[in-house]
Coordinates of C-alpha atoms in Angstrom, one line a residue:
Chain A
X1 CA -24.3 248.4 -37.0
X2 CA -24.9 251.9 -37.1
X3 CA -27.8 251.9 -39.1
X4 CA -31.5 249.6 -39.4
X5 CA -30.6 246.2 -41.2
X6 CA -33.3 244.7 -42.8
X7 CA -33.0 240.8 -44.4
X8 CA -33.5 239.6 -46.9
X9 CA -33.3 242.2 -49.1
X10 CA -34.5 240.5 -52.1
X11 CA -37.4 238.2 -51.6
X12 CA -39.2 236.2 -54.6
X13 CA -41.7 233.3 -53.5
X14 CA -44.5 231.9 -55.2
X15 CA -48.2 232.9 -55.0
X16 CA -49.9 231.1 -51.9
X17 CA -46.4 230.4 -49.8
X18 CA -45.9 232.2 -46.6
X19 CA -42.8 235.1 -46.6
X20 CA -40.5 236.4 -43.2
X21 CA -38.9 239.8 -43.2
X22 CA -36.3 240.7 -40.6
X23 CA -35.9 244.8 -38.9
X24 CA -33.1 245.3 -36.9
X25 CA -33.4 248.9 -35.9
X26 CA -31.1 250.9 -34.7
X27 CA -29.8 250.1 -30.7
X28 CA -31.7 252.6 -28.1
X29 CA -34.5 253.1 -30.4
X30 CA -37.9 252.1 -28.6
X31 CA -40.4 252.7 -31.6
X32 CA -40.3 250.4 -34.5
X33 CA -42.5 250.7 -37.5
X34 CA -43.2 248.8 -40.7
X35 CA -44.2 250.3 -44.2
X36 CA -44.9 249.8 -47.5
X37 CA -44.3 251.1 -50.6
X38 CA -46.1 249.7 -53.8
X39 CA -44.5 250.3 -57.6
X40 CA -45.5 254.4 -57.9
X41 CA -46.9 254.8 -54.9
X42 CA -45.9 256.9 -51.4
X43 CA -45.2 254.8 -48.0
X44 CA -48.0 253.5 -46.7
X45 CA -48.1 252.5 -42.7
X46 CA -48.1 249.2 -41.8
X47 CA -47.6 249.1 -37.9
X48 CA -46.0 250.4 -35.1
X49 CA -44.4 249.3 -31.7
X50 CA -43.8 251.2 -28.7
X51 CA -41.8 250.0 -26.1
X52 CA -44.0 246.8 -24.2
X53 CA -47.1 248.4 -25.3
X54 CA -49.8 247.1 -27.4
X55 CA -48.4 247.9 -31.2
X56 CA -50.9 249.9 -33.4
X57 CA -51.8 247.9 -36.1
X58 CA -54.1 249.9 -38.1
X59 CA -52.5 249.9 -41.1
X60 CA -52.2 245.9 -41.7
X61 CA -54.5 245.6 -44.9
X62 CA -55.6 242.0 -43.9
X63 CA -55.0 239.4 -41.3
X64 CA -52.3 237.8 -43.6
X65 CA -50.3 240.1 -42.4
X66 CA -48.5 240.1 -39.1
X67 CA -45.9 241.5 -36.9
X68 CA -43.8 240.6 -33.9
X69 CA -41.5 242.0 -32.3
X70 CA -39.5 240.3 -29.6
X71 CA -37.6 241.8 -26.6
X72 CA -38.0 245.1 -27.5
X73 CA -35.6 244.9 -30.2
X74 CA -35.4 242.6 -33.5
X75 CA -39.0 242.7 -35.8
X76 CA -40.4 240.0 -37.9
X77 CA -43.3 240.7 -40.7
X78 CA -45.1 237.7 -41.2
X79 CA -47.0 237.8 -44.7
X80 CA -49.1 234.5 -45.2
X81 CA -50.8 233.0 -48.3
X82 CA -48.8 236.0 -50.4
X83 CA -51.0 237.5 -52.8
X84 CA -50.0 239.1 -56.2
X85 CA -50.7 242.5 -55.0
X86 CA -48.2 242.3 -51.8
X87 CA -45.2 242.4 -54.1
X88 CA -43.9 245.9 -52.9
X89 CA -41.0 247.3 -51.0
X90 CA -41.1 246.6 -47.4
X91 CA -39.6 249.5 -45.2
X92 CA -38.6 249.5 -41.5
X93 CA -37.7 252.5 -39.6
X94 CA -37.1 253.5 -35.8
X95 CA -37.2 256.0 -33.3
X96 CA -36.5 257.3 -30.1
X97 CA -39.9 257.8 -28.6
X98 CA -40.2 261.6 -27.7
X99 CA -43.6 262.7 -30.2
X100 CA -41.7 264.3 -32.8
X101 CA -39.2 262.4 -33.3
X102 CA -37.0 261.2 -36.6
X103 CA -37.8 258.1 -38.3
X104 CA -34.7 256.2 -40.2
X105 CA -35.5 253.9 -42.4
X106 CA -33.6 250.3 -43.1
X107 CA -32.7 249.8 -46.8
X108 CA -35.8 247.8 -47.2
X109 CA -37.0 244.4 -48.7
X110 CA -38.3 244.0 -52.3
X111 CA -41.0 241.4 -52.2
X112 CA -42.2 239.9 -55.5
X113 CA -45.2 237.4 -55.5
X114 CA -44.7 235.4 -58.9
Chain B
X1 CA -58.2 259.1 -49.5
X2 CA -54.6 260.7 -49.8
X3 CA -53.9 263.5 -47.0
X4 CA -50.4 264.0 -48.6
X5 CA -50.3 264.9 -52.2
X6 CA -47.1 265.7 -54.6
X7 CA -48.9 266.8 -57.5
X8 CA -45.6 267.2 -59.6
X9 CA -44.2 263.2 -60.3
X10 CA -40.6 264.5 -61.2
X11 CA -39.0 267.6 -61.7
X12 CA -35.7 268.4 -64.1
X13 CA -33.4 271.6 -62.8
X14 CA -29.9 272.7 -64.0
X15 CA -27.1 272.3 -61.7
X16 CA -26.9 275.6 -59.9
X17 CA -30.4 276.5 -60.1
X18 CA -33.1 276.4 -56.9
X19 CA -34.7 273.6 -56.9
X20 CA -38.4 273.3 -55.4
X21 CA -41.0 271.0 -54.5
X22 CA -44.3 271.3 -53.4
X23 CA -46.5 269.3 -51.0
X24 CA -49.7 269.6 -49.5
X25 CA -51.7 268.1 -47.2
X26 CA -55.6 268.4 -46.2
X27 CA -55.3 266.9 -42.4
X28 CA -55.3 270.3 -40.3
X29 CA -54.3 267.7 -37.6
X30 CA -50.7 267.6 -39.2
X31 CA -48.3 269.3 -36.8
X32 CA -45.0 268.0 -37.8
X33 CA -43.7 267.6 -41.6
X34 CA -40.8 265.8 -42.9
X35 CA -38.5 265.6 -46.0
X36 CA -36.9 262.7 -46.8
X37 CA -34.7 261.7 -49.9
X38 CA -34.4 258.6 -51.6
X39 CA -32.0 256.9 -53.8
X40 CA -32.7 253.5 -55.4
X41 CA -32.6 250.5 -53.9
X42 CA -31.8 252.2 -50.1
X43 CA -34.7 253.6 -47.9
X44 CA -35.2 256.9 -47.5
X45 CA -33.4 259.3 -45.6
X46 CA -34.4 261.8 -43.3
X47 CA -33.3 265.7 -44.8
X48 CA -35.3 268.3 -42.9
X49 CA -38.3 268.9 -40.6
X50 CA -40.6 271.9 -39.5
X51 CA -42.7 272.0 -37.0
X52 CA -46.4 273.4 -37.6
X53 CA -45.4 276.7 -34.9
X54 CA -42.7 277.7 -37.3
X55 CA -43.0 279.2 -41.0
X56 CA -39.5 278.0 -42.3
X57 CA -36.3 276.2 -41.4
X58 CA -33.0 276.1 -42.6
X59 CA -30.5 273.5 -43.3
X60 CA -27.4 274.4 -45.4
X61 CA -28.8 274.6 -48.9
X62 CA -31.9 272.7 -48.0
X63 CA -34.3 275.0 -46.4
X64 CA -38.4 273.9 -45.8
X65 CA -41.0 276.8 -45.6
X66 CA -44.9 276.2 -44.2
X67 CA -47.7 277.8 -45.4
X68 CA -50.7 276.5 -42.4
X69 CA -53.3 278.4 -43.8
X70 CA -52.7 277.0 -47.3
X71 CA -52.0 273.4 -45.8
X72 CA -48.5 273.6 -48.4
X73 CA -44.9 273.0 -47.8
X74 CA -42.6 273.5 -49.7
X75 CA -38.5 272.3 -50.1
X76 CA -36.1 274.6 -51.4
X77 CA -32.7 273.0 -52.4
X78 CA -30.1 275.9 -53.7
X79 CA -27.6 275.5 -55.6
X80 CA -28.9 272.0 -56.8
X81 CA -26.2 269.9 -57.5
X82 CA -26.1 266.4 -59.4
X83 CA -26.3 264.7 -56.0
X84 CA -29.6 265.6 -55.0
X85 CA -30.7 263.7 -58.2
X86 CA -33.3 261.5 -56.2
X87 CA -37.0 260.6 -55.1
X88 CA -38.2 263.2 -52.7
X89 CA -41.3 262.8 -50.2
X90 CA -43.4 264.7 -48.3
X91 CA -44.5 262.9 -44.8
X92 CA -46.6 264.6 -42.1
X93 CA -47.5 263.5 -38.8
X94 CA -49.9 263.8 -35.5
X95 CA -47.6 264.8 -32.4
X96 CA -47.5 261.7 -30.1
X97 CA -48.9 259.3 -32.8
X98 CA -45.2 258.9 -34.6
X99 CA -47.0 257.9 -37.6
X100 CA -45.8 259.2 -41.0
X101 CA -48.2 260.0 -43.6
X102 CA -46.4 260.0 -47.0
X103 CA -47.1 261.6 -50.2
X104 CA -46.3 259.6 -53.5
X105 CA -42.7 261.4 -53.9
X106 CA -41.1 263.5 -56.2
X107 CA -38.4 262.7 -58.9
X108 CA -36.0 265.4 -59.2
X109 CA -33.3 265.0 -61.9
X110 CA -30.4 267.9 -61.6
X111 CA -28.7 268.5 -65.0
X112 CA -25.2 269.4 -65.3

């Protein structure tokens, strides 16, 4: 596709149960990032890959959270023991790698912890 | 601690009229900014970007000016039309970090 694809993109699970959401970004991007957007609220930073580097993960708010992202393509945000509070929107986005460069977003994933 | 803000949560114009909204930001580290619109249900999509050497940039009818000593942006959308009826954020960033900083957004409503 010509766009980032993002799956599922309705999620409802049960306080406690673990959650997967898919990013497919966009073919020839090298940066992939993860945010979230809470009911009223901006985006907020999640993470970040790069290429093979190390991906920057300073915006995970606990260690229930975590991302993968394998062969330099496809991302999967792992959310363990879901909590109330993680019901939000989840937002990918890529890039081509050059500092300034344009992120486009997927249509995103509505999370909601019951 | 939010280094983006949209102080105005929506805004209402009449079709034909300029359209503006306002964003500022307190990192002085910022050297990129962004606009991106946003229907429901779809993620946001890229409009217009400035970079922190340059005071304004035009697009069509979607032109972004930069105030660095103020630490403001602002978007101008003229003639608004119907279709621009949508959330509106403000993101900045640190060259090389390619991470966005996003303010809260902005609903603008265009009246016909």
């Amino acid at each position: 596709g010509a766009g980032v694809s993002q799956s599922p993109s309705n999620k409802v699970t049960e306080k406690g149960k673990d959650v997967e959401l898919r990013c497919d970004p966009i073919s020839g991007h090298t940066a992939l990032y993860w945010y979230r957007q809470s009911l009223g609220q901006g985006l907020e930073f999640l993470i970040y890959f790069q290429g093979n580097s190390a991906p920057d993960k300073s915006g995970l708010p606990s260690d229930r959270f975590s991302a993968e992202r394998t062969g330099g393509s496809v991302s999967t945000l792992t959310i363990q023991r879901t909590q109330q509070e993680d019901s939000a929107v989840y937002l990918c986005a890529s890039s081509f790698y050059r500092g300034e460069e344009t992120q486009y977003f997927g249509p995103g994933t509505r999370l909601l912890v019951l | 601690d939010q280094q983006v803000k949209q102080n105005s949560p929506s805004l209402s114009v009449q079709e034909g009229r300029i359209s503006i909204l306002n964003c500022d930001y307190t990192n002085s580290m910022f050297d990129y900014f962004l606009w991106y619109k946003k229907y429901p249900a779809e993620g946001p999509t890229f409009l217009i970007s400035i970079s922190s050497i340059k005071d304004k940039n035009e697009d069509g009818r979607f032109t972004v000016f930069l105030n660095k000593s103020a630490k403001h942006l602002s978007l101008h959308i003229v003639p608004s039309q119907p279709g621009d009826s949508a959330v509106y954020f403000c993101a900045a960033s640190i060259a090389g970090t390619n991470k966005l900083v996003f303010g809260a957004g902005t609903i603008l409503r265009v009246k016909s």
